[in-house]
Short mmCIF file of C-alpha atoms in Angstrom, two decimals:
data_model
loop_
_atom_site.label_atom_id
_atom_site.label_comp_id
_atom_site.label_asym_id
_atom_site.label_seq_id
_atom_site.Cartn_x
_atom_site.Cartn_y
_atom_site.Cartn_z
CA UNK S 310 -127.90 18.76 -39.89
CA UNK S 311 -129.80 18.49 -43.17
CA UNK S 312 -132.93 17.65 -41.19
CA UNK S 313 -132.99 21.16 -39.71
CA UNK S 314 -133.04 22.76 -43.16
CA UNK S 315 -135.66 20.37 -44.49
CA UNK S 316 -137.84 20.82 -41.42
CA UNK S 317 -137.65 24.59 -41.89
CA UNK S 318 -138.87 24.24 -45.48
CA UNK S 319 -141.35 21.39 -44.93
CA UNK S 320 -143.37 22.03 -41.78
CA UNK S 321 -145.71 19.04 -42.10
CA UNK S 322 -144.13 16.13 -40.22
CA UNK S 323 -145.76 13.50 -42.43
CA UNK S 324 -144.35 14.98 -45.62
CA UNK S 325 -141.01 15.48 -43.90
CA UNK S 326 -140.91 11.81 -42.86
CA UNK S 327 -141.64 10.71 -46.42
CA UNK S 328 -138.92 12.96 -47.85
CA UNK S 329 -136.35 11.77 -45.32
CA UNK S 330 -137.26 8.10 -45.66
CA UNK S 331 -137.71 7.83 -49.43
CA UNK S 332 -133.96 7.73 -50.30
CA UNK S 333 -133.60 4.63 -48.11
CA UNK S 334 -135.51 2.68 -50.78
CA UNK S 335 -132.31 2.71 -52.83
CA UNK S 336 -130.67 0.48 -50.23
CA UNK S 337 -132.95 -2.33 -51.39
CA UNK S 338 -130.55 -2.60 -54.33
CA UNK S 339 -127.95 -3.83 -51.87
CA UNK S 340 -129.89 -7.09 -51.67
CA UNK S 341 -129.01 -7.76 -55.30
CA UNK S 342 -125.63 -6.04 -55.58
CA UNK S 343 -123.89 -7.04 -52.34
CA UNK S 344 -122.39 -10.54 -52.18
CA UNK S 345 -123.09 -12.85 -49.26
CA UNK S 346 -120.42 -13.38 -46.62
CA UNK S 347 -117.76 -15.90 -47.59
CA UNK S 348 -117.73 -17.31 -44.09
CA UNK S 349 -121.51 -17.77 -44.16
CA UNK S 350 -121.20 -19.81 -47.34
CA UNK S 351 -118.51 -21.95 -45.72
CA UNK S 352 -120.58 -22.53 -42.58
CA UNK S 353 -123.48 -23.63 -44.78
CA UNK S 354 -121.20 -25.97 -46.71
CA UNK S 355 -121.49 -24.01 -49.97
CA UNK S 356 -117.79 -23.93 -50.77
CA UNK S 357 -118.32 -23.32 -54.49
CA UNK S 358 -120.27 -20.14 -53.80
CA UNK S 359 -117.57 -18.96 -51.38
CA UNK S 360 -114.89 -19.48 -54.01
CA UNK S 361 -117.02 -17.65 -56.57
CA UNK S 362 -117.28 -14.62 -54.31
CA UNK S 363 -113.54 -14.66 -53.60
CA UNK S 364 -112.78 -14.81 -57.32
CA UNK S 365 -114.98 -11.77 -57.93
CA UNK S 366 -113.26 -9.88 -55.11
CA UNK S 367 -109.82 -10.78 -56.44
CA UNK S 368 -110.82 -9.80 -59.96
CA UNK S 369 -112.19 -6.45 -58.79
CA UNK S 370 -109.04 -5.68 -56.79
CA UNK S 371 -106.80 -7.05 -59.56
CA UNK S 372 -105.08 -9.37 -57.11
CA UNK S 373 -104.20 -13.07 -57.47
CA UNK S 374 -106.32 -15.40 -55.39
CA UNK S 375 -104.44 -17.74 -52.99
CA UNK S 376 -104.33 -21.37 -54.03
CA UNK S 377 -104.79 -22.80 -50.54
CA UNK S 378 -108.06 -24.70 -50.05
CA UNK S 379 -110.74 -22.97 -48.03
CA UNK S 380 -111.28 -24.11 -44.48
CA UNK S 381 -114.51 -26.02 -43.99
CA UNK S 382 -116.70 -24.54 -41.24
CA UNK S 383 -119.67 -26.78 -41.95
CA UNK S 384 -119.39 -28.72 -38.69
CA UNK S 385 -118.80 -25.63 -36.56
CA UNK S 386 -121.63 -24.76 -34.20
CA UNK S 387 -123.35 -21.47 -34.86
CA UNK S 388 -123.75 -19.18 -31.88
CA UNK S 389 -127.14 -18.19 -30.49
CA UNK S 390 -128.59 -15.92 -27.83
CA UNK S 391 -127.66 -18.29 -24.99
CA UNK S 392 -123.97 -17.85 -25.76
CA UNK S 393 -124.18 -14.23 -24.63
CA UNK S 394 -124.47 -15.65 -21.11
CA UNK S 395 -122.28 -18.74 -21.54
CA UNK S 396 -119.82 -17.63 -18.85
CA UNK S 397 -119.52 -15.07 -16.11
CA UNK S 398 -117.12 -12.96 -18.15
CA UNK S 399 -119.35 -13.05 -21.24
CA UNK S 400 -122.42 -12.21 -19.15
CA UNK S 401 -120.58 -9.21 -17.73
CA UNK S 402 -119.58 -8.02 -21.21
CA UNK S 403 -123.11 -8.47 -22.53
CA UNK S 404 -124.85 -6.60 -19.71
CA UNK S 405 -122.32 -3.76 -19.72
CA UNK S 406 -122.64 -3.46 -23.49
CA UNK S 407 -126.43 -3.35 -23.29
CA UNK S 408 -126.38 -0.71 -20.56
CA UNK S 409 -123.84 1.49 -22.33
CA UNK S 410 -125.75 1.33 -25.60
CA UNK S 411 -128.98 2.16 -23.77
CA UNK S 412 -127.40 5.21 -22.12
CA UNK S 413 -125.72 6.36 -25.31
CA UNK S 414 -128.94 6.14 -27.29
CA UNK S 415 -130.93 7.99 -24.66
CA UNK S 416 -128.41 10.81 -24.20
CA UNK S 417 -127.53 11.22 -27.89
CA UNK S 418 -131.12 11.61 -29.04
CA UNK S 419 -132.14 13.34 -25.84
CA UNK S 420 -129.63 16.13 -26.39
CA UNK S 421 -130.72 16.40 -30.02
CA UNK S 422 -134.40 16.57 -29.11
CA UNK S 423 -133.76 19.03 -26.27
CA UNK S 424 -132.08 21.68 -28.39
CA UNK S 425 -135.26 22.87 -30.17
CA UNK S 426 -137.12 23.22 -26.85
CA UNK S 427 -134.80 25.53 -24.89
CA UNK S 428 -136.03 28.69 -26.60
CA UNK S 429 -135.08 30.84 -29.56
CA UNK S 430 -135.20 29.48 -33.10
CA UNK S 431 -135.64 25.73 -32.81
CA UNK S 432 -134.37 25.10 -36.34
CA UNK S 433 -131.18 27.04 -35.69
CA UNK S 434 -130.70 25.32 -32.34
CA UNK S 435 -131.02 21.89 -33.91
CA UNK S 436 -128.70 22.88 -36.75
CA UNK S 437 -125.99 24.08 -34.36
CA UNK S 438 -126.07 20.99 -32.15
CA UNK S 439 -126.04 18.76 -35.24
CA UNK S 440 -123.15 20.58 -36.92
CA UNK S 441 -120.92 19.94 -33.91
CA UNK S 442 -120.85 16.26 -34.91
CA UNK S 443 -118.81 17.17 -38.01
CA UNK S 444 -115.97 18.11 -35.68
CA UNK S 445 -116.56 15.19 -33.33
CA UNK S 446 -116.15 12.43 -35.92
CA UNK S 447 -112.52 13.16 -36.90
CA UNK S 448 -111.72 13.91 -33.26
CA UNK S 449 -113.13 10.50 -32.33
CA UNK S 450 -110.93 8.75 -34.90
CA UNK S 451 -107.88 10.57 -33.58
CA UNK S 452 -108.77 9.80 -29.96
CA UNK S 453 -109.30 6.09 -30.59
CA UNK S 454 -105.97 5.80 -32.38
CA UNK S 455 -104.10 7.89 -29.82
CA UNK S 456 -105.62 6.77 -26.51
CA UNK S 457 -107.53 3.59 -27.36
CA UNK S 458 -111.23 2.83 -27.50
CA UNK S 459 -111.96 2.44 -23.79
CA UNK S 460 -110.38 5.69 -22.62
CA UNK S 461 -111.93 7.66 -25.46
CA UNK S 462 -115.40 6.27 -24.78
CA UNK S 463 -115.14 6.83 -21.02
CA UNK S 464 -114.00 10.42 -21.55
CA UNK S 465 -116.88 10.93 -23.96
CA UNK S 466 -119.43 9.75 -21.40
CA UNK S 467 -117.87 11.79 -18.59
CA UNK S 468 -117.63 15.09 -20.43
CA UNK S 469 -121.04 14.60 -22.01
CA UNK S 470 -122.46 14.40 -18.49
CA UNK S 471 -120.54 17.58 -17.63
CA UNK S 472 -122.12 19.36 -20.59
CA UNK S 473 -125.62 18.21 -19.64
CA UNK S 474 -125.04 19.14 -16.01
CA UNK S 475 -123.82 22.55 -17.15
CA UNK S 476 -127.22 23.14 -18.72
CA UNK S 477 -128.83 22.52 -15.34
CA UNK S 478 -126.42 24.84 -13.51
CA UNK S 479 -126.87 27.61 -16.07
CA UNK S 480 -130.64 27.39 -15.74
CA UNK S 481 -130.53 27.36 -11.94
CA UNK S 482 -128.29 30.41 -11.61
CA UNK S 483 -129.77 32.50 -14.40
CA UNK S 484 -130.36 36.10 -13.36
CA UNK S 485 -133.35 36.43 -15.68
CA UNK S 486 -132.06 39.56 -17.41
CA UNK S 487 -131.75 38.18 -20.93
CA UNK S 488 -133.58 35.18 -22.34
CA UNK S 489 -131.38 35.21 -25.44
CA UNK S 490 -128.16 34.95 -23.45
CA UNK S 491 -129.63 32.12 -21.38
CA UNK S 492 -130.60 30.18 -24.52
CA UNK S 493 -127.12 30.72 -25.95
CA UNK S 494 -125.47 29.38 -22.80
CA UNK S 495 -127.72 26.30 -22.73
CA UNK S 496 -127.08 25.59 -26.43
CA UNK S 497 -123.34 25.89 -25.80
CA UNK S 498 -123.58 23.34 -22.99
CA UNK S 499 -125.67 21.04 -25.16
CA UNK S 500 -123.05 21.32 -27.91
CA UNK S 501 -120.44 20.12 -25.43
CA UNK S 502 -122.70 17.24 -24.45
CA UNK S 503 -123.40 16.39 -28.10
CA UNK S 504 -119.73 16.57 -29.06
CA UNK S 505 -118.66 14.08 -26.42
CA UNK S 506 -121.65 11.76 -26.65
CA UNK S 507 -120.67 11.25 -30.30
CA UNK S 508 -117.35 9.98 -28.93
CA UNK S 509 -119.09 7.40 -26.79
CA UNK S 510 -121.90 6.43 -29.15
CA UNK S 511 -119.90 6.01 -32.34
CA UNK S 512 -116.90 4.66 -30.48
CA UNK S 513 -119.05 1.88 -29.10
CA UNK S 514 -119.80 0.65 -32.60
CA UNK S 515 -116.15 -0.29 -32.91
CA UNK S 516 -115.53 -1.31 -29.32
CA UNK S 517 -118.59 -3.56 -28.93
CA UNK S 518 -117.75 -5.48 -32.09
CA UNK S 519 -114.38 -6.30 -30.55
CA UNK S 520 -115.93 -7.56 -27.30
CA UNK S 521 -117.89 -10.46 -28.78
CA UNK S 522 -116.43 -13.61 -30.38
CA UNK S 523 -116.99 -14.03 -34.10
CA UNK S 524 -119.74 -16.65 -33.81
CA UNK S 525 -121.94 -14.40 -31.64
CA UNK S 526 -120.78 -10.98 -32.80
CA UNK S 527 -123.88 -10.48 -34.90
CA UNK S 528 -126.17 -11.40 -31.99
CA UNK S 529 -124.17 -9.31 -29.52
CA UNK S 530 -124.19 -6.23 -31.73
CA UNK S 531 -127.84 -6.72 -32.65
CA UNK S 532 -129.03 -6.94 -29.07
CA UNK S 533 -126.79 -4.04 -28.03
CA UNK S 534 -128.11 -1.73 -30.72
CA UNK S 535 -131.63 -2.80 -29.75
CA UNK S 536 -130.86 -1.54 -26.24
CA UNK S 537 -129.84 1.77 -27.80
CA UNK S 538 -133.17 1.93 -29.62
CA UNK S 539 -134.98 1.49 -26.30
CA UNK S 540 -133.03 4.43 -24.90
CA UNK S 541 -133.67 6.53 -27.99
CA UNK S 542 -137.44 6.10 -27.96
CA UNK S 543 -137.52 6.94 -24.24
CA UNK S 544 -135.65 10.20 -24.81
CA UNK S 545 -138.64 12.20 -26.17
CA UNK S 546 -140.59 11.39 -23.01
CA UNK S 547 -137.71 12.69 -20.92
CA UNK S 548 -137.58 15.85 -23.03
CA UNK S 549 -141.26 16.51 -22.40
CA UNK S 550 -140.81 15.88 -18.68
CA UNK S 551 -140.14 19.62 -18.52
CA UNK S 552 -143.90 19.93 -18.12
CA UNK S 553 -143.41 18.44 -14.65
CA UNK S 554 -140.29 20.46 -13.84
CA UNK S 555 -138.13 22.51 -16.23
CA UNK S 556 -134.88 21.01 -14.91
CA UNK S 557 -135.97 17.38 -14.94
CA UNK S 558 -135.25 16.78 -18.63
CA UNK S 559 -131.77 18.28 -18.37
CA UNK S 560 -130.89 16.43 -15.18
CA UNK S 561 -131.93 13.12 -16.75
CA UNK S 562 -129.02 13.25 -19.22
CA UNK S 563 -126.56 13.24 -16.30
#
């Protein structure tokens, strides 16, 4: 949402990239300010460090620290990439997770990148489709608590496809009388697609973490989000496929 306003003020993409990326430098401070995981210390056999972190946490929260000794994980085997395919069930979870993340990344960024290209003011179009996420986030939290992760994510994917397909139908059956009305209808359909793809994309952050066992959760989530990145960097090419056929880019999101 803020990107639309900045892009309107700063038209050079290089300067815009610097302005958007510069605040991320502050996150380097997290290297020095954030404590290491207690479990990681225990796995590495550094029990004293783990206790030190727990004491700091207890002191910050003004809570007494339990007196029970910490469990030693030093002899526990650490998971690796092979464990993602250690059984048929785990292989199924891994492949489904990768595919869903790939689709979510492609559709989420594809809808975002499509909005400035449908006509009208591209900055306003991008702003509108981005603002819809402000409504989607609390709705996602409510949906996950009310109906569960799986149903909410599946509904998000289904209705996002409906919104993208609506863009195709609107374009096919346009009477050609008003370009402005056509753009408005397409943006409305893209807003529906964006609203529900937020359900699926952000919901998968929670759901995927629950699919993988603790020892391979980091690897499972890392490879899954990498699949999303593959989908996201393919999305601009799909957007520009309109040069081949104007409906191809919209149909791809279905």
